Short mmCIF file of C-alpha atoms and ligand atoms in Angstrom, two decimals:
data_model
loop_
_atom_site.label_atom_id
_atom_site.label_comp_id
_atom_site.label_asym_id
_atom_site.label_seq_id
_atom_site.Cartn_x
_atom_site.Cartn_y
_atom_site.Cartn_z
CA MET A 1 0.07 0.15 -0.16
CA SER A 2 1.27 3.43 -0.91
CA SER A 3 0.70 6.64 0.85
CA ILE A 4 0.78 9.94 -0.47
CA THR A 5 -0.47 13.35 0.75
CA HIS A 6 -2.30 16.01 -1.30
CA LYS A 7 -2.99 19.50 -0.52
CA ASN A 8 -4.97 18.21 2.69
CA VAL A 9 -6.07 14.56 2.05
CA SER A 10 -3.60 11.57 2.59
CA VAL A 11 -4.15 8.64 0.29
CA GLU A 12 -3.31 5.02 1.05
CA LYS A 13 -3.91 3.07 -2.31
CA ILE A 14 -5.27 -0.27 -2.54
CA THR A 15 -2.53 -2.96 -3.80
CA THR A 16 -4.94 -4.90 -6.09
CA SER A 17 -7.87 -3.66 -7.40
CA LYS A 18 -11.02 -5.77 -7.18
CA ILE A 19 -12.58 -4.18 -10.27
CA ASP A 20 -12.24 -7.26 -12.26
CA GLN A 21 -14.24 -9.10 -10.08
CA VAL A 22 -17.60 -6.81 -10.97
CA ASP A 23 -19.89 -7.57 -13.63
CA PHE A 24 -20.61 -4.22 -14.63
CA SER A 25 -23.76 -5.33 -16.80
CA ASN A 26 -25.37 -6.83 -13.51
CA LEU A 27 -25.06 -4.12 -10.80
CA VAL A 28 -27.63 -3.93 -7.99
CA PHE A 29 -28.10 -0.35 -7.10
CA GLY A 30 -25.58 0.46 -4.02
CA LYS A 31 -24.62 -2.77 -3.45
CA GLN A 32 -21.03 -2.89 -4.93
CA PHE A 33 -18.43 -0.24 -3.73
CA THR A 34 -15.16 0.76 -5.27
CA ASP A 35 -11.71 0.16 -4.20
CA HIS A 36 -11.40 3.45 -1.84
CA MET A 37 -13.45 5.35 0.55
CA PHE A 38 -12.95 8.70 2.11
CA GLU A 39 -12.84 9.21 5.83
CA CYS A 40 -12.33 12.37 8.15
CA ASP A 41 -13.04 12.36 11.80
CA TYR A 42 -14.37 15.25 13.99
CA ILE A 43 -12.25 15.08 17.24
CA ASP A 44 -11.38 17.84 20.01
CA GLY A 45 -13.39 20.29 18.14
CA SER A 46 -12.16 20.15 14.58
CA TRP A 47 -12.39 18.02 11.66
CA GLN A 48 -9.09 16.35 11.13
CA ASN A 49 -6.83 13.96 9.19
CA PRO A 50 -9.02 13.60 5.88
CA THR A 51 -7.72 10.09 4.39
CA ILE A 52 -8.80 8.06 1.56
CA LYS A 53 -7.92 4.37 2.36
CA PRO A 54 -9.18 1.22 0.80
CA PHE A 55 -12.80 0.47 1.27
CA GLY A 56 -13.32 -1.70 4.25
CA ASN A 57 -15.02 -2.13 7.42
CA ILE A 58 -14.97 0.65 10.22
CA THR A 59 -14.89 -0.37 14.00
CA LEU A 60 -17.05 1.79 16.17
CA SER A 61 -18.10 1.64 20.00
CA PRO A 62 -21.69 -0.09 20.34
CA ALA A 63 -22.26 2.79 22.35
CA ALA A 64 -21.67 5.32 19.45
CA LYS A 65 -24.32 7.76 19.61
CA VAL A 66 -25.46 7.08 15.78
CA PHE A 67 -26.80 3.78 16.92
CA HIS A 68 -28.77 4.88 19.81
CA TYR A 69 -29.97 8.29 18.71
CA GLY A 70 -29.85 8.32 14.69
CA GLN A 71 -27.57 11.29 14.63
CA ALA A 72 -26.64 10.41 10.94
CA VAL A 73 -27.04 12.59 7.64
CA PHE A 74 -26.33 11.72 4.17
CA GLU A 75 -26.39 12.88 0.68
CA GLY A 76 -26.70 11.43 -2.79
CA MET A 77 -24.64 12.26 -5.89
CA LYS A 78 -23.29 10.78 -9.15
CA ALA A 79 -20.36 11.08 -11.57
CA TYR A 80 -20.59 10.41 -15.06
CA LYS A 81 -18.10 9.82 -17.87
CA ASP A 82 -18.47 11.15 -21.39
CA ASP A 83 -17.43 9.58 -24.63
CA ASP A 84 -13.94 11.31 -24.15
CA ASN A 85 -13.54 9.56 -20.83
CA LYS A 86 -14.05 13.03 -19.14
CA VAL A 87 -15.51 12.72 -15.48
CA TRP A 88 -18.62 15.04 -14.65
CA LEU A 89 -20.35 16.03 -11.43
CA PHE A 90 -23.73 17.47 -11.55
CA ARG A 91 -24.20 20.54 -9.19
CA PRO A 92 -21.78 19.29 -6.71
CA LEU A 93 -21.89 22.35 -4.42
CA GLU A 94 -25.54 21.94 -3.95
CA ASN A 95 -24.96 18.59 -2.40
CA PHE A 96 -22.28 20.05 -0.20
CA LYS A 97 -24.22 22.90 1.01
CA ARG A 98 -27.23 20.64 1.66
CA ILE A 99 -25.16 17.92 3.70
CA ASN A 100 -23.96 20.92 6.09
CA LYS A 101 -27.68 22.17 6.15
CA SER A 102 -28.65 18.72 7.34
CA SER A 103 -25.82 18.70 9.76
CA VAL A 104 -26.72 21.80 11.42
CA ARG A 105 -30.23 20.64 12.04
CA LEU A 106 -29.01 17.57 13.53
CA ALA A 107 -26.65 19.41 15.74
CA ILE A 108 -23.44 17.81 13.65
CA PRO A 109 -20.62 20.28 13.13
CA GLU A 110 -20.51 21.45 9.49
CA PHE A 111 -17.74 20.00 7.01
CA PRO A 112 -15.16 22.02 5.71
CA GLU A 113 -15.70 22.95 1.82
CA ASP A 114 -11.80 22.46 0.87
CA PHE A 115 -11.76 19.05 2.55
CA PHE A 116 -15.17 17.88 0.84
CA LEU A 117 -14.00 19.01 -2.92
CA GLU A 118 -10.38 17.65 -2.46
CA GLY A 119 -11.43 14.38 -1.17
CA LEU A 120 -14.19 13.70 -3.62
CA GLU A 121 -12.18 14.80 -6.78
CA THR A 122 -9.24 12.79 -5.31
CA ILE A 123 -11.12 9.53 -4.58
CA LEU A 124 -13.19 10.17 -8.13
CA ASN A 125 -9.75 10.33 -9.87
CA LEU A 126 -8.57 7.35 -8.01
CA ASP A 127 -11.65 5.06 -8.92
CA LYS A 128 -12.52 6.44 -12.30
CA ASP A 129 -12.27 3.30 -14.19
CA TRP A 130 -15.29 2.40 -11.96
CA ILE A 131 -17.21 4.80 -14.03
CA LYS A 132 -18.75 3.18 -17.09
CA LYS A 133 -19.62 5.10 -20.14
CA GLY A 134 -22.94 4.64 -21.56
CA GLU A 135 -26.66 5.48 -21.17
CA GLY A 136 -27.62 5.12 -17.51
CA ASN A 137 -24.09 4.08 -16.26
CA SER A 138 -22.46 6.28 -13.41
CA LEU A 139 -20.90 6.23 -10.16
CA TYR A 140 -23.39 6.82 -7.15
CA ILE A 141 -21.85 8.96 -4.44
CA ARG A 142 -22.71 8.70 -0.87
CA PRO A 143 -21.33 11.08 1.48
CA PHE A 144 -22.38 10.80 4.94
CA VAL A 145 -21.92 11.74 8.63
CA ILE A 146 -22.31 9.60 11.59
CA ALA A 147 -22.05 10.43 15.34
CA THR A 148 -19.05 8.33 16.61
CA GLU A 149 -18.83 9.42 20.22
CA SER A 150 -19.26 6.42 22.75
CA GLY A 151 -21.83 7.14 25.24
CA VAL A 152 -25.70 7.12 25.79
CA ALA A 153 -26.37 10.44 27.14
CA ALA A 154 -28.99 11.82 24.90
CA ALA A 155 -27.12 14.93 23.74
CA PRO A 156 -24.97 15.60 20.43
CA ALA A 157 -21.97 13.81 20.19
CA LEU A 158 -18.42 15.17 20.63
CA GLU A 159 -16.97 13.07 17.99
CA TYR A 160 -18.11 12.44 14.19
CA LYS A 161 -16.93 10.68 11.01
CA PHE A 162 -17.60 11.97 7.67
CA MET A 163 -17.23 9.61 4.93
CA ILE A 164 -17.84 9.27 1.16
CA LEU A 165 -18.53 5.85 -0.67
CA LEU A 166 -18.62 5.19 -4.32
CA SER A 167 -20.93 2.70 -6.02
CA PRO A 168 -21.23 1.72 -9.55
CA VAL A 169 -24.59 1.71 -10.82
CA GLN A 170 -26.72 1.23 -13.75
CA ALA A 171 -29.94 2.93 -15.06
CA TYR A 172 -32.29 2.87 -11.98
CA TYR A 173 -35.16 2.28 -14.29
CA LYS A 174 -37.72 0.33 -12.65
CA GLY A 175 -40.49 1.29 -15.06
CA GLU A 176 -43.45 2.98 -14.03
CA VAL A 177 -44.73 2.83 -10.46
CA LYS A 178 -48.04 2.70 -8.85
CA VAL A 179 -48.20 4.64 -5.59
CA VAL A 180 -50.55 4.96 -2.51
CA ILE A 181 -51.39 8.34 -1.34
CA ALA A 182 -50.76 8.39 2.58
CA GLN A 183 -53.91 8.89 4.82
CA SER A 184 -52.52 8.16 8.11
CA PHE A 185 -48.69 7.94 7.94
CA SER A 186 -46.32 11.03 7.46
CA ARG A 187 -42.96 11.40 6.16
CA ALA A 188 -42.42 14.69 7.77
CA ALA A 189 -43.93 17.24 10.21
CA ASP A 190 -43.84 20.92 10.73
CA GLY A 191 -40.72 22.06 12.51
CA GLY A 192 -39.11 18.62 12.00
CA VAL A 193 -36.21 17.16 9.84
CA GLY A 194 -38.05 16.49 6.38
CA ALA A 195 -36.44 19.32 4.49
CA VAL A 196 -32.86 17.68 5.22
CA LYS A 197 -31.23 14.29 4.61
CA ALA A 198 -31.57 12.93 8.11
CA ALA A 199 -30.96 9.08 7.91
CA GLY A 200 -34.11 8.44 10.08
CA ASN A 201 -36.39 10.06 7.51
CA TYR A 202 -35.56 7.14 5.14
CA ALA A 203 -36.00 4.37 7.97
CA ALA A 204 -39.20 5.87 9.03
CA GLN A 205 -40.60 5.19 5.25
CA PHE A 206 -39.79 1.61 5.16
CA TYR A 207 -42.99 0.48 7.47
CA PRO A 208 -45.63 2.39 5.62
CA THR A 209 -43.87 1.32 2.44
CA ASN A 210 -43.95 -2.18 2.87
CA LEU A 211 -47.49 -1.97 3.62
CA ALA A 212 -48.18 -0.31 0.16
CA LYS A 213 -46.01 -3.11 -1.34
CA GLU A 214 -48.42 -5.62 0.20
CA GLN A 215 -51.11 -3.87 -1.42
CA GLY A 216 -49.45 -4.14 -4.82
CA PHE A 217 -47.86 -0.62 -5.00
CA GLU A 218 -44.28 0.25 -5.06
CA GLN A 219 -44.35 3.76 -3.37
CA VAL A 220 -46.24 6.24 -1.04
CA ILE A 221 -47.16 9.59 -1.94
CA TRP A 222 -46.67 11.50 1.22
CA THR A 223 -49.15 14.24 2.40
CA ASP A 224 -48.94 16.63 5.13
CA ALA A 225 -49.02 15.37 8.52
CA ASN A 226 -51.41 17.83 9.83
CA GLU A 227 -54.25 16.83 7.48
CA HIS A 228 -53.23 14.53 4.82
CA LYS A 229 -54.63 17.13 2.50
CA TYR A 230 -51.48 18.14 0.61
CA LEU A 231 -49.39 16.18 -1.80
CA GLU A 232 -45.83 16.56 -0.72
CA GLU A 233 -43.18 13.90 -1.81
CA ALA A 234 -43.26 10.34 -3.38
CA GLY A 235 -41.33 7.74 -1.96
CA THR A 236 -37.64 9.22 -1.59
CA MET A 237 -38.19 11.79 -4.21
CA ASN A 238 -39.87 15.11 -4.60
CA VAL A 239 -43.01 15.07 -6.76
CA PHE A 240 -44.34 16.59 -9.81
CA PHE A 241 -47.95 16.85 -11.12
CA ARG A 242 -48.80 17.69 -14.83
CA ILE A 243 -52.38 19.02 -15.19
CA ASN A 244 -53.42 20.03 -18.85
CA ASP A 245 -49.69 21.50 -19.75
CA THR A 246 -49.02 23.06 -16.24
CA LEU A 247 -46.13 21.62 -14.06
CA ILE A 248 -47.15 21.87 -10.22
CA THR A 249 -44.82 20.98 -7.49
CA ALA A 250 -45.08 21.51 -3.61
CA PRO A 251 -43.01 24.53 -2.35
CA ASN A 252 -39.99 24.00 -0.11
CA ASN A 253 -40.82 24.19 3.30
CA ASP A 254 -39.34 22.33 6.59
CA ARG A 255 -41.34 19.18 5.58
CA ILE A 256 -40.05 19.14 1.79
CA LEU A 257 -36.51 18.17 0.65
CA ASP A 258 -34.85 21.02 -1.46
CA GLY A 259 -34.28 18.36 -4.22
CA ILE A 260 -31.51 19.44 -6.47
CA THR A 261 -33.20 17.10 -9.22
CA ARG A 262 -36.32 19.03 -8.26
CA LYS A 263 -34.96 22.56 -8.65
CA SER A 264 -33.09 21.58 -11.92
CA VAL A 265 -36.53 20.38 -13.35
CA ILE A 266 -38.03 23.44 -12.56
CA SER A 267 -35.27 25.54 -14.25
CA LEU A 268 -35.43 23.57 -17.29
CA ALA A 269 -39.07 23.83 -17.71
CA GLU A 270 -39.11 27.39 -17.20
CA LEU A 271 -36.26 27.65 -19.94
CA LYS A 272 -38.77 25.68 -22.10
CA GLY A 273 -41.52 27.94 -21.65
CA ILE A 274 -43.39 25.44 -19.65
CA SER A 275 -45.81 27.13 -17.01
CA VAL A 276 -44.76 25.79 -13.44
CA GLU A 277 -46.48 26.48 -10.43
CA VAL A 278 -44.87 25.92 -7.02
CA ARG A 279 -47.76 25.66 -4.93
CA ARG A 280 -49.57 23.36 -2.65
CA ILE A 281 -51.72 20.78 -4.35
CA THR A 282 -54.51 18.82 -2.52
CA VAL A 283 -55.61 15.23 -3.04
CA THR A 284 -58.99 16.91 -3.91
CA GLU A 285 -57.66 18.53 -6.82
CA LEU A 286 -55.58 15.64 -7.99
CA ILE A 287 -58.52 13.29 -7.86
CA GLU A 288 -60.77 16.06 -9.63
CA ALA A 289 -57.94 16.53 -12.32
CA SER A 290 -57.81 12.75 -12.60
CA LYS A 291 -61.65 12.32 -13.01
CA ASN A 292 -62.13 15.19 -15.72
CA GLY A 293 -58.85 14.19 -17.75
CA SER A 294 -56.76 17.03 -17.06
CA LEU A 295 -54.37 15.21 -14.88
CA LYS A 296 -51.69 14.15 -17.60
CA GLU A 297 -48.66 12.82 -15.52
CA ILE A 298 -47.00 12.49 -12.01
CA PHE A 299 -43.33 12.05 -11.67
CA GLY A 300 -40.78 11.73 -8.85
CA SER A 301 -37.49 13.42 -9.17
CA GLY A 302 -34.34 12.54 -7.29
CA THR A 303 -30.59 11.78 -7.82
CA ALA A 304 -30.94 7.83 -8.14
CA ALA A 305 -33.81 7.60 -10.54
CA VAL A 306 -33.49 11.15 -11.95
CA ILE A 307 -37.31 10.78 -12.94
CA SER A 308 -39.77 8.29 -12.00
CA PRO A 309 -42.92 8.26 -13.69
CA VAL A 310 -46.36 7.00 -11.83
CA SER A 311 -48.78 4.96 -13.84
CA ALA A 312 -51.59 4.81 -11.23
CA PHE A 313 -52.45 6.13 -7.56
CA SER A 314 -54.57 4.82 -4.91
CA TYR A 315 -56.77 6.73 -2.54
CA ASP A 316 -59.28 5.57 -0.25
CA GLN A 317 -59.11 2.20 -1.66
CA LYS A 318 -59.76 3.46 -5.26
CA VAL A 319 -57.52 3.23 -7.87
CA TYR A 320 -56.75 6.10 -10.46
CA ASN A 321 -54.90 5.20 -13.68
CA LEU A 322 -53.02 8.04 -15.29
CA PRO A 323 -53.63 8.22 -19.01
CA LYS A 324 -51.14 6.88 -21.76
CA VAL A 325 -49.35 9.92 -22.83
CA ASP A 326 -47.12 9.44 -25.82
CA ASP A 327 -43.34 9.45 -24.86
CA SER A 328 -42.80 12.31 -27.22
CA ASN A 329 -45.32 14.21 -25.32
CA ARG A 330 -44.22 13.35 -21.97
CA PHE A 331 -42.68 15.91 -19.65
CA SER A 332 -41.11 13.03 -17.59
CA THR A 333 -39.34 11.86 -20.62
CA LEU A 334 -38.48 15.52 -21.73
CA PHE A 335 -36.85 16.34 -18.33
CA LYS A 336 -35.18 12.87 -17.99
CA THR A 337 -33.59 13.41 -21.27
CA LYS A 338 -32.51 16.97 -20.92
CA LEU A 339 -31.23 16.28 -17.48
CA MET A 340 -29.11 13.16 -18.73
CA ASP A 341 -27.76 14.96 -21.83
CA ILE A 342 -26.51 17.68 -19.68
CA GLN A 343 -25.00 15.19 -16.89
CA TYR A 344 -23.31 13.21 -19.64
CA ASN A 345 -22.07 16.15 -21.39
CA ARG A 346 -24.13 15.48 -24.50
CA SER A 347 -25.40 18.96 -24.76
CA GLU A 348 -25.26 22.77 -23.81
CA ASP A 349 -25.25 23.39 -20.08
CA PRO A 350 -27.26 26.80 -20.17
CA PHE A 351 -27.17 26.95 -16.18
CA HIS A 352 -23.54 25.75 -15.82
CA TRP A 353 -24.42 22.83 -13.86
CA ARG A 354 -21.60 20.33 -14.79
CA HIS A 355 -18.49 20.33 -12.82
CA GLU A 356 -15.65 18.47 -14.49
CA VAL A 357 -13.29 16.26 -12.33
CA LYS A 358 -9.71 16.93 -13.34
C1 COI B 401 -32.35 10.04 -4.15
O1 COI B 401 -32.56 9.68 -5.28
O2 COI B 401 -31.97 11.32 -4.31
C2 COI B 401 -32.21 9.53 -3.06
O3 COI B 401 -32.25 10.00 -1.91
C3 COI B 401 -32.43 7.96 -2.96
C4 COI B 401 -31.64 7.11 -2.11
C5 COI B 401 -32.31 7.28 -0.71
C6 COI B 401 -31.23 5.90 -2.78
#
């Protein structure tokens, strides 16, 4: 294992890559990891010793606060390879800002920008052979922070670990999904942590999502916790509704994640001259629109799936099917294509979202 130090980040390289053992045509999302990982510890009041090392297990005290109080936040990003083997990130500073926003909400110390960018670019350079060219192929990047201090007193930890893992992925395409509109469970509440990527937000979705799956649906559309009247998110994604030719999505508030794909879709729609309404939308309005034929599409937006179209939704045990819109007329197809063309460096980048990893 050789060891070198960049400006801030020290690097311990693997001796033998495991890349040849991986079947890149048969990847399960988030199961396979690259050769290296980035790690940095918060000790004695500062983030120190940012290191890239061979991917492997970490050792923690069973009393580490992350296990007891869920003091953990994460991000999801992707790196893409273009036809000339250049590596690109999509709006990486947005993820950096959001992980710190998430950290602040969970009383975790913010991570320094130079460590983040240097760590990310260095590990991507080391493991760039794991990024495969071609439609849908990318490297899913998982930065996260956990409270590592040992002790079960219910107070913020004094020690943390920030890590970045890289996982080669293929297109997340699962076809269209059928969803249930939540009538009793909630994803987030006023004043809670719904607007940030707290790990517990996702754990809390598993049980209601399992119940939806038992009824033959794939995901839940989350409604507001007070009245279950307003449509807020879909599964782990933000959600968009197309009524006639207007795109509607819920406004950001402390229950809704400030999704990077969400805001990119809004910008692209505005650029295309599509009418966008960022406003609250009720279940009643959705059902009315479905009944009178003006509801054309529902789709989720997120890093993993990019855009995920919905084929049907259920409410009060009644199923409402979305109309079959021709692919060439679908907003979901339009935005997915536009986003991926920018991400894979196949088109102009009017908003300067692409960032080349050099
Ligand atoms: C995303 O698509 O943005 C996500 O957060 C998905 C992740 C939970 C796998």
